Amino acid sequence: MNRDDPNLTAYALGETELLSATERHAIERLLEESAEARAFVAETAAFAEMLQGEFRKELSGVALPPAARARLLEQSATTGARGVLVRFPGVRRMAWVAGLGAVAAAIAVAFWLPFAAEVTPERSGGVATDATSAREATQETASGVLGGDFPGERAVAKSGEPVDERRTRSDEVLEEGTVFPIPSVATGAPLKEVKTDTALAPAAKDARDLAMVETDAGPGFEAHPVRRGAKFNLKIEPLGRKEAKAELYAKLHADRERPVEFVAAAQNPSSTFFVGPAPTATVRSLLDAGRQPPAGAVRIGEWLDYFYAAPPLPGEGGTPSVRVEVGECPWAPAHRLVWIGPSGPRAAKTKAGAEEAETAERAEVALQMEFNPRAVEAYRLIGEENGSAAGVVPARHAHRAHRALMALYEVIPLSASGKELEKEPRRLLTVTLRQEGPEGGSARVLVEKPVADRGTPLAESSPDFRFAAALAEFWILLENPGRAGGATWASVRELALHGQGSDPDGRRAAFLRLLEKTTGQPGGETPPRPGRE
Amino acid sequence: MPARPPDLNWIEPILERYERPLLRYAASLCGSVEEARDVVQDTFLRLARHGRLEADHLAPWLFTVCRNRAHDVRRRENRFMPLCDEPPEAACEAPGPAALLQGKEALERLGVLLERLSENQREVIRLRFQCDLSYREIAEVTQLGIGNVGFLLHTGLKKLRQLWPENLEIHP
């Protein structure tokens, strides 16, 4: 008997369906013949059961906090509907869409590219018959009817299965949070097809104005681009028992226009991150190529690091110091923007090869912001919204899991709602730069600095502050244009222009050139086109 | 036409079923209960935002998201993953399991023994016996081939049984 056959363990654990018929027969024959094999299987099964029992004792009293559960239930209530899901995916989402499978990818690409390339006011057009002609049709009509027959769907239609085609015209406009019912669709029947007719749609300004309509038809996936703000027709073809009726809901799930989440200062006054040089090669190559990064690709730490002089840190000589500036938040004037940046001359530049070693040395430096709940209602770290680590590091740079010694916080002061408790000048926060001791050891405080808000208007802010604000608006417009507040491409340029400063190495000028190149005319309002590799 | 309200509580049974297995799994990856709570909360929030999943896809989806988030946390916390599958050499020089197990509680015992396995073995064993995932689901979550999962479970169990203290008998 071969005890080293993993199939024997699989058999003992009840994973018989993984075994081929031949393998199963062989094992069963072995068990009939060999007492040793029978003992092995029985012991393995018993050991497995014992392990399960032991494992279940672990953390048996641990659960999610009640508040978290409540939040989950609340959140899930908005996605509980079966039906049609409309997403505003932006460019970032395309990677995910493509990942869903070859068909989905073909659909997405076929429909996406023409619109990313050019969008003009539409007129009605014919329904395309496959992905290729769909692309052609779309290009010919410049938009027209975006619904199309996809290979998988046609195959079903041809098979002669009953198709209950219903058409509904929605008077709703595709906006965030709108929910509308789609009547008379068979209960439990997967939606086989959703066709959207966006002939009623206004012209989309750019690719990011397009949405993907998805159905929750199980593992199958269908996607049609429609436009934000569009009125549209939905043609729904459920498959299966058409006699049963129910209402399905369409959840217009504006994924990109996610709410901006702030952290309440009263509950979470402290915000910490580890610092070190962020990789800036991507920034450099995008600037060199004059190409706007796609949404999701901008890690603000990298961008901040690229445009500012690196401060000296422990082990580099010089005294570590932090510069903090509080000023008007250009996209939300009632809010304050806190820029934590370097102070002092640029440290000696590191050679490319030495970067990793140096990262390791810097690894133990952390920056902590302690917001004053008597002056601050809530805050958010720009670049790290919604719990995402967008501003931290890409996964492949795990060994450089640090961000620049630079951060931008958007702060909602209590004064914005007339609730301010702190007397002038308002101490907004305390910044601490500390060196972490070895594991378990105590940290050494390098810098601790209370920061007051003197109500500085934007016009009196330093060039460095304004340039940082330009980068923040740039990020916001790429990532969450629906929640950009007062940020526009013109204001990005304006801020960057006045934030250029002495610009000894011409990096900020390169950013301005990028803006001009991608937004058309200097100061133009055309949104930039996402860059494509 | 009257509108039928959407099923507001669809996530509740999922919470009931997967909250603890995910917490245990996340804690084993993050090494801290607090971080595990954050990771699991975030996993469920993503599910809530995503909406329903087919029953077959639910467990692999949850554990995959949980695993990715836990790894993010680990990276951020600067606790890097070992570069190789094998446990560090030092583990072999450590006191033998029998000595370590004297007077310890069952869980600590198990934890000590698991430390002697490779990271991959530990993970598939937890996913199988703590989280009740099938071979196929484990392969999906860990991105390992299903044959590899079978091999790791087989060798991992074998090693665990060898390490298991003699005074703890197994009764088939």
XYZ file of C-alpha atoms in Angstrom, chain A:
533
model
C 0.000 0.000 0.000
C 1.287 3.420 -0.840
C 0.668 5.735 2.091
C 2.260 8.517 0.135
C -0.535 8.694 -2.370
C -2.342 12.027 -1.897
C -5.421 10.395 -3.415
C -5.742 8.214 -0.351
C -5.902 11.302 1.843
C -8.397 12.910 -0.536
C -10.499 9.761 -0.297
C -10.316 9.779 3.495
C -11.428 13.410 3.524
C -14.436 12.651 1.353
C -13.132 14.402 -1.764
C -14.060 11.448 -3.914
C -15.453 13.512 -6.753
C -11.976 14.783 -7.491
C -10.808 11.272 -8.233
C -11.278 9.687 -11.595
C -13.349 6.511 -11.775
C -10.170 4.494 -12.246
C -8.523 6.084 -9.224
C -11.579 5.515 -7.091
C -11.850 1.874 -8.113
C -8.178 1.349 -7.386
C -8.561 2.823 -3.902
C -11.693 0.837 -3.170
C -10.010 -2.361 -4.264
C -7.030 -1.518 -2.094
C -9.295 -0.935 0.897
C -10.945 -4.294 0.407
C -7.612 -6.031 0.296
C -5.483 -4.163 2.786
C -6.207 -3.770 6.484
C -3.329 -1.291 6.656
C -4.992 0.914 4.023
C -8.305 0.736 5.878
C -6.556 1.780 9.081
C -4.825 4.682 7.303
C -8.079 6.021 5.887
C -9.880 5.632 9.218
C -7.056 7.294 11.141
C -6.828 10.151 8.648
C -10.570 10.749 8.858
C -10.465 10.659 12.661
C -7.461 12.973 12.770
C -9.255 15.372 10.435
C -12.301 15.383 12.667
C -10.192 15.993 15.736
C -8.406 18.865 13.964
C -11.729 20.439 13.046
C -12.798 20.302 16.673
C -9.552 21.882 17.854
C -9.653 24.606 15.240
C -13.192 25.562 16.162
C -12.113 26.386 19.689
C -9.919 29.107 18.302
C -11.295 32.628 18.672
C -14.690 31.197 19.524
C -15.662 34.346 21.381
C -14.534 36.785 18.712
C -17.055 38.499 16.490
C -17.447 41.667 14.492
C -18.489 44.706 16.509
C -22.283 45.314 16.483
C -21.779 48.670 14.755
C -19.938 46.947 11.930
C -22.732 44.421 11.524
C -25.299 47.185 11.415
C -23.315 48.993 8.762
C -23.056 45.825 6.680
C -26.783 45.220 6.836
C -27.448 48.797 5.865
C -25.021 48.611 2.994
C -26.335 45.287 1.756
C -29.892 46.608 1.688
C -28.948 48.784 -1.247
C -27.483 45.887 -3.188
C -30.087 43.323 -2.194
C -32.061 43.653 -5.362
C -31.818 41.194 -8.164
C -31.899 42.756 -11.499
C -29.986 45.086 -13.613
C -26.928 46.691 -12.290
C -25.514 49.780 -13.854
C -21.985 50.634 -13.037
C -19.884 53.584 -13.950
C -16.711 51.705 -14.277
C -14.290 54.258 -15.575
C -11.085 53.029 -17.016
C -10.001 51.375 -13.835
C -12.834 48.940 -13.864
C -11.971 47.637 -17.292
C -9.275 45.394 -15.952
C -11.847 43.715 -13.777
C -14.364 43.442 -16.571
C -11.799 41.897 -18.859
C -10.923 39.448 -16.145
C -14.386 37.978 -16.171
C -13.779 36.005 -19.263
C -13.045 36.089 -22.917
C -16.576 36.906 -23.971
C -16.958 39.669 -21.475
C -13.608 41.063 -22.459
C -14.520 40.989 -26.115
C -17.713 42.839 -25.406
C -16.045 45.387 -23.256
C -13.273 46.063 -25.703
C -15.552 46.147 -28.684
C -17.740 48.760 -27.130
C -15.300 50.621 -25.102
C -12.581 51.668 -27.425
C -14.613 53.510 -30.029
C -16.145 55.618 -27.323
C -12.931 56.289 -25.614
C -11.611 57.445 -28.935
C -14.343 59.775 -29.964
C -17.790 60.629 -28.802
C -20.171 62.796 -30.707
C -23.902 63.377 -30.448
C -25.600 60.152 -31.350
C -28.293 59.110 -33.663
C -30.115 55.829 -33.824
C -28.314 52.977 -35.401
C -28.833 49.326 -36.143
C -28.275 46.504 -33.768
C -24.971 44.866 -34.337
C -24.773 41.149 -34.804
C -21.449 40.295 -33.325
C -18.619 41.892 -31.527
C -16.748 42.887 -34.659
C -19.655 44.359 -36.508
C -20.791 45.914 -33.261
C -17.583 47.839 -33.241
C -18.026 48.830 -36.824
C -21.636 49.818 -36.295
C -20.683 51.841 -33.306
C -17.961 53.599 -35.172
C -20.177 54.269 -38.134
C -22.985 55.776 -36.156
C -20.666 57.397 -33.704
C -22.823 56.002 -30.911
C -26.349 54.981 -31.748
C -27.862 51.882 -30.275
C -25.420 50.253 -28.017
C -27.270 47.019 -27.530
C -25.968 44.117 -29.518
C -26.337 40.427 -29.948
C -23.438 38.622 -28.473
C -22.381 35.203 -29.614
C -23.556 33.436 -26.468
C -26.967 35.033 -26.553
C -27.566 34.282 -30.177
C -26.758 30.667 -29.555
C -29.487 30.493 -26.955
C -31.991 32.241 -29.149
C -31.221 29.839 -31.960
C -31.701 26.845 -29.734
C -35.388 27.649 -29.742
C -35.842 28.125 -26.025
C -38.793 30.304 -25.176
C -37.790 33.865 -24.842
C -40.121 36.235 -23.172
C -39.089 39.532 -24.506
C -40.187 42.547 -22.669
C -39.310 46.039 -23.274
C -39.456 48.799 -20.826
C -38.723 52.406 -21.228
C -37.245 54.013 -18.251
C -37.990 57.602 -17.583
C -35.254 57.499 -15.078
C -31.970 59.092 -15.726
C -28.898 57.049 -14.993
C -27.635 58.688 -11.893
C -26.171 57.498 -8.719
C -28.541 55.802 -6.369
C -31.591 55.815 -8.627
C -33.611 52.645 -8.316
C -36.384 51.760 -10.672
C -38.434 48.628 -11.113
C -38.465 46.536 -14.214
C -41.877 44.934 -14.361
C -42.976 41.450 -15.240
C -39.889 39.404 -15.286
C -40.124 35.764 -14.419
C -39.311 34.931 -10.828
C -35.906 33.532 -10.343
C -35.288 33.356 -14.047
C -31.871 34.547 -14.966
C -31.939 37.563 -17.159
C -30.637 36.426 -20.443
C -30.262 39.714 -22.086
C -30.496 43.328 -21.315
C -30.402 45.608 -24.258
C -30.031 49.233 -23.713
C -30.897 51.891 -26.162
C -29.114 55.068 -25.433
C -30.471 56.993 -28.360
C -32.066 59.220 -25.757
C -28.760 59.878 -24.142
C -27.001 63.170 -24.194
C -23.529 63.178 -25.613
C -20.955 61.785 -23.289
C -17.997 63.978 -22.635
C -15.480 61.242 -22.326
C -15.042 57.574 -21.733
C -15.688 57.896 -18.059
C -19.230 59.024 -18.721
C -20.063 55.538 -19.885
C -21.577 52.909 -17.677
C -21.678 49.182 -17.951
C -25.023 47.511 -17.532
C -24.587 44.185 -15.877
C -27.129 41.612 -14.999
C -26.865 39.297 -12.083
C -27.655 36.376 -14.317
C -25.319 34.141 -12.424
C -22.012 33.160 -13.898
C -22.996 34.621 -17.242
C -22.016 38.175 -17.778
C -23.309 40.777 -20.074
C -22.181 44.285 -20.384
C -23.376 47.165 -22.443
C -22.058 50.649 -22.251
C -24.600 53.336 -21.559
C -24.129 56.892 -20.597
C -24.307 58.574 -17.309
C -27.301 60.832 -17.318
C -28.870 58.881 -20.150
C -32.490 57.975 -20.423
C -32.622 54.605 -21.954
C -34.697 51.639 -22.973
C -34.125 48.296 -21.415
C -35.084 45.195 -23.300
C -35.092 42.227 -21.027
C -35.277 38.650 -22.106
C -35.623 36.343 -19.199
C -35.007 32.703 -19.738
C -37.207 30.087 -18.164
C -40.727 30.065 -16.761
C -42.260 33.208 -17.985
C -45.568 32.650 -16.198
C -44.150 33.521 -12.825
C -43.961 37.202 -12.242
C -42.082 39.440 -9.969
C -40.602 42.834 -9.953
C -36.944 43.193 -10.379
C -35.078 46.221 -9.397
C -32.376 47.947 -11.183
C -29.850 49.315 -8.892
C -28.018 52.081 -10.518
C -24.824 51.511 -8.823
C -22.565 54.377 -9.527
C -19.468 52.644 -8.384
C -17.065 55.324 -9.463
C -18.998 58.101 -7.882
C -18.571 56.584 -4.513
C -19.185 58.814 -1.588
C -16.180 60.526 -0.190
C -15.582 59.012 3.191
C -14.234 61.063 6.016
C -13.029 59.761 9.319
C -14.668 61.265 12.385
C -12.016 62.946 14.499
C -13.889 62.308 17.741
C -13.711 58.533 17.315
C -10.445 58.252 15.408
C -8.272 61.247 16.129
C -5.066 59.497 15.122
C -3.788 58.723 11.625
C -0.394 57.091 11.104
C 1.682 55.870 8.220
C 5.190 54.687 7.686
C 7.353 56.822 5.506
C 10.085 56.247 3.043
C 10.786 57.095 -0.562
C 7.962 56.147 -2.870
C 8.810 54.693 -6.294
C 8.565 57.468 -8.827
C 9.507 55.742 -12.073
C 5.870 55.575 -13.212
C 5.414 59.288 -12.686
C 8.548 60.043 -14.611
C 7.605 57.838 -17.538
C 4.077 59.264 -17.714
C 5.423 62.784 -17.706
C 8.018 61.926 -20.325
C 5.390 60.337 -22.521
C 2.981 63.228 -21.995
C 0.342 60.721 -21.094
C -2.365 61.024 -18.514
C -2.501 58.008 -16.228
C -5.720 56.030 -16.162
C -7.884 56.268 -13.078
C -6.647 54.010 -10.342
C -3.068 54.307 -11.474
C -2.166 57.440 -9.597
C -0.684 56.732 -6.222
C -0.550 60.126 -4.736
C 2.414 59.306 -2.521
C 4.508 58.669 -5.626
C 3.423 61.926 -7.194
C 4.050 63.966 -4.084
C 7.432 62.366 -3.681
C 8.384 63.127 -7.255
C 7.785 66.866 -7.106
C 9.277 67.696 -3.760
C 12.700 67.607 -2.259
C 13.213 64.648 0.020
C 13.816 65.617 3.625
C 16.741 64.206 5.548
C 15.814 61.258 7.707
C 17.697 59.543 10.514
C 20.929 58.037 9.311
C 21.297 60.545 6.480
C 22.783 63.350 8.462
C 20.929 66.560 9.020
C 18.101 67.137 11.418
C 14.807 65.544 10.514
C 12.099 68.118 10.346
C 8.560 68.417 9.130
C 6.838 71.336 7.551
C 3.114 71.682 7.934
C 0.941 74.198 6.225
C -2.770 74.700 6.678
C -4.733 76.525 4.055
C -7.946 76.768 2.165
C -9.092 73.600 0.454
C -9.445 74.767 -3.150
C -12.178 72.292 -4.121
C -14.206 72.768 -0.921
C -13.590 76.260 0.464
C -15.328 75.536 3.782
C -12.790 72.776 4.384
C -9.140 73.113 5.278
C -6.281 71.431 3.547
C -3.356 70.286 5.663
C -0.136 69.701 3.804
C 2.611 67.865 5.617
C 5.752 68.226 3.596
C 9.467 68.133 3.885
C 11.550 70.900 5.216
C 15.140 71.738 4.527
C 17.350 71.073 1.535
C 17.035 68.040 -0.671
C 19.104 65.208 0.717
C 21.851 63.755 -1.402
C 20.162 61.811 -4.172
C 20.268 58.075 -3.840
C 21.580 55.941 -6.612
C 18.957 53.725 -8.154
C 20.602 50.574 -6.890
C 20.933 51.871 -3.391
C 17.278 52.683 -3.123
C 16.184 49.401 -1.627
C 18.850 49.322 1.008
C 17.967 52.823 1.964
C 14.322 51.959 2.151
C 15.134 49.359 4.713
C 16.942 51.967 6.780
C 14.019 54.316 6.627
C 11.500 51.627 7.337
C 11.103 52.479 10.946
C 10.083 56.102 10.538
C 6.412 56.845 11.027
C 4.387 60.005 10.792
C 1.416 60.388 13.071
C -1.307 62.981 12.929
C -3.399 63.469 16.031
C -6.435 65.542 15.082
C -8.000 67.742 17.699
C -11.642 66.713 18.091
C -12.367 70.128 19.581
C -11.569 71.761 16.269
C -11.951 68.993 13.682
C -15.133 67.195 12.838
C -13.679 64.773 10.293
C -10.728 64.295 7.992
C -9.574 62.213 5.080
C -6.135 61.407 3.806
C -6.165 62.304 0.142
C -5.339 59.256 -1.913
C -6.578 56.717 0.588
C -10.293 56.977 0.464
C -12.781 54.319 1.341
C -10.285 52.200 3.143
C -8.379 51.603 -0.049
C -4.662 51.707 0.088
C -4.426 53.503 -3.219
C -1.927 55.920 -1.825
C 0.310 53.384 -0.218
C 2.089 50.987 -2.524
C 1.374 48.567 -5.298
C 1.499 44.981 -4.165
C 4.679 44.225 -6.023
C 6.468 46.851 -4.023
C 5.714 45.196 -0.739
C 9.290 45.554 0.362
C 8.920 49.280 -0.027
C 5.727 49.440 1.907
C 6.109 53.083 2.663
C 4.941 56.295 1.277
C 6.512 59.624 0.887
C 7.072 61.791 3.892
C 4.300 63.846 2.599
C 0.599 63.833 3.021
C -2.453 65.890 2.336
C -5.445 65.815 4.588
C -8.774 67.372 3.804
C -10.195 68.485 7.093
C -13.766 69.454 7.912
C -13.413 71.941 10.737
C -16.095 72.106 13.391
C -16.406 75.759 12.486
C -17.898 74.685 9.158
C -21.023 73.675 11.053
C -20.775 76.357 13.699
C -19.860 73.851 16.409
C -16.356 74.932 17.121
C -15.163 74.457 20.668
C -11.545 75.547 20.382
C -10.561 79.157 20.818
C -8.484 80.977 18.212
C -5.950 80.155 16.998
C -7.374 76.753 16.357
C -5.043 73.863 17.084
C -6.079 71.522 14.333
C -3.684 68.695 14.968
C -0.391 67.550 16.377
C 2.145 66.035 14.008
C 4.623 63.531 15.362
C 7.526 62.068 13.443
C 8.841 59.097 15.309
C 11.405 56.417 14.861
C 10.023 53.013 15.681
C 12.166 50.937 17.992
C 12.906 47.287 17.308
C 9.844 45.094 17.716
C 8.475 45.561 21.169
C 10.874 48.413 21.831
C 9.812 51.970 22.425
C 9.618 54.592 19.719
C 11.776 57.715 19.703
C 9.985 60.952 18.968
C 11.991 62.974 16.454
C 9.604 65.833 15.924
C 6.394 66.774 17.646
C 4.616 69.830 16.465
C 1.191 71.256 17.253
C -0.366 72.862 14.204
C -2.736 75.790 14.347
C -5.096 76.975 11.659
C -4.677 80.680 11.094
C -7.303 80.784 8.416
C -4.834 81.385 5.597
C -6.642 81.932 2.299
C -5.419 80.195 -0.826
C -3.912 83.383 -2.230
C -1.531 83.582 0.720
C -0.479 79.951 0.677
C 3.029 78.967 -0.345
C 3.778 77.712 -3.872
C 4.561 74.262 -2.429
C 1.151 74.124 -0.811
C -0.576 75.165 -4.016
C 1.293 72.655 -6.102
C 0.341 69.911 -3.635
C -3.274 71.087 -3.906
C -2.972 70.839 -7.702
C -1.819 67.227 -7.377
C -4.702 66.503 -5.021
C -7.258 67.926 -7.458
C -5.584 66.028 -10.278
C -6.017 62.822 -8.305
C -9.612 63.608 -7.360
C -10.587 64.360 -10.951
C -9.102 61.101 -12.135
C -10.449 58.961 -9.344
C -13.803 60.329 -8.391
C -14.850 63.014 -10.871
C -18.449 62.828 -9.696
C -17.372 64.054 -6.290
C -14.774 66.515 -7.320
C -16.454 69.518 -5.740
C -15.004 72.656 -7.203
C -12.047 70.914 -8.796
C -11.756 71.310 -12.556
C -8.937 70.719 -14.989
C -8.615 74.475 -15.262
C -8.228 74.824 -11.521
C -5.592 72.074 -11.465
C -3.612 74.020 -14.007
C -4.137 77.291 -12.170
C -2.924 75.823 -8.899
C 0.047 74.133 -10.536
C 0.995 77.329 -12.351
C 1.003 79.323 -9.129
C 2.671 76.475 -7.329
C 5.576 76.143 -9.704
C 7.976 78.036 -7.468
C 11.633 78.004 -8.401
C 11.312 74.473 -9.843
C 15.074 73.861 -10.111
C 14.825 70.565 -11.980
C 11.869 71.503 -14.175
C 9.645 68.737 -12.851
C 6.688 70.949 -12.108
C 6.977 72.521 -15.549
C 6.769 69.005 -16.982
C 3.528 68.465 -15.069
C 2.121 71.676 -16.557
C 3.138 70.526 -20.029
C 1.377 67.237 -19.393
C -1.778 69.091 -18.397
C -1.666 71.247 -21.490
C -1.018 68.307 -23.732
C -3.818 66.198 -22.341
C -6.426 68.881 -21.792
C -5.998 70.527 -25.155
C -5.562 74.266 -24.894
C -3.802 75.760 -21.916
C -6.415 76.099 -19.233
C -8.902 74.230 -21.395
C -11.854 72.487 -19.820
C -11.675 69.313 -21.872
C -11.076 66.402 -19.580
C -7.906 64.568 -20.392
C -8.072 61.309 -22.216
C -6.772 58.402 -20.296
C -3.435 57.203 -21.486
C -3.157 53.800 -23.079
C -0.152 51.609 -23.091
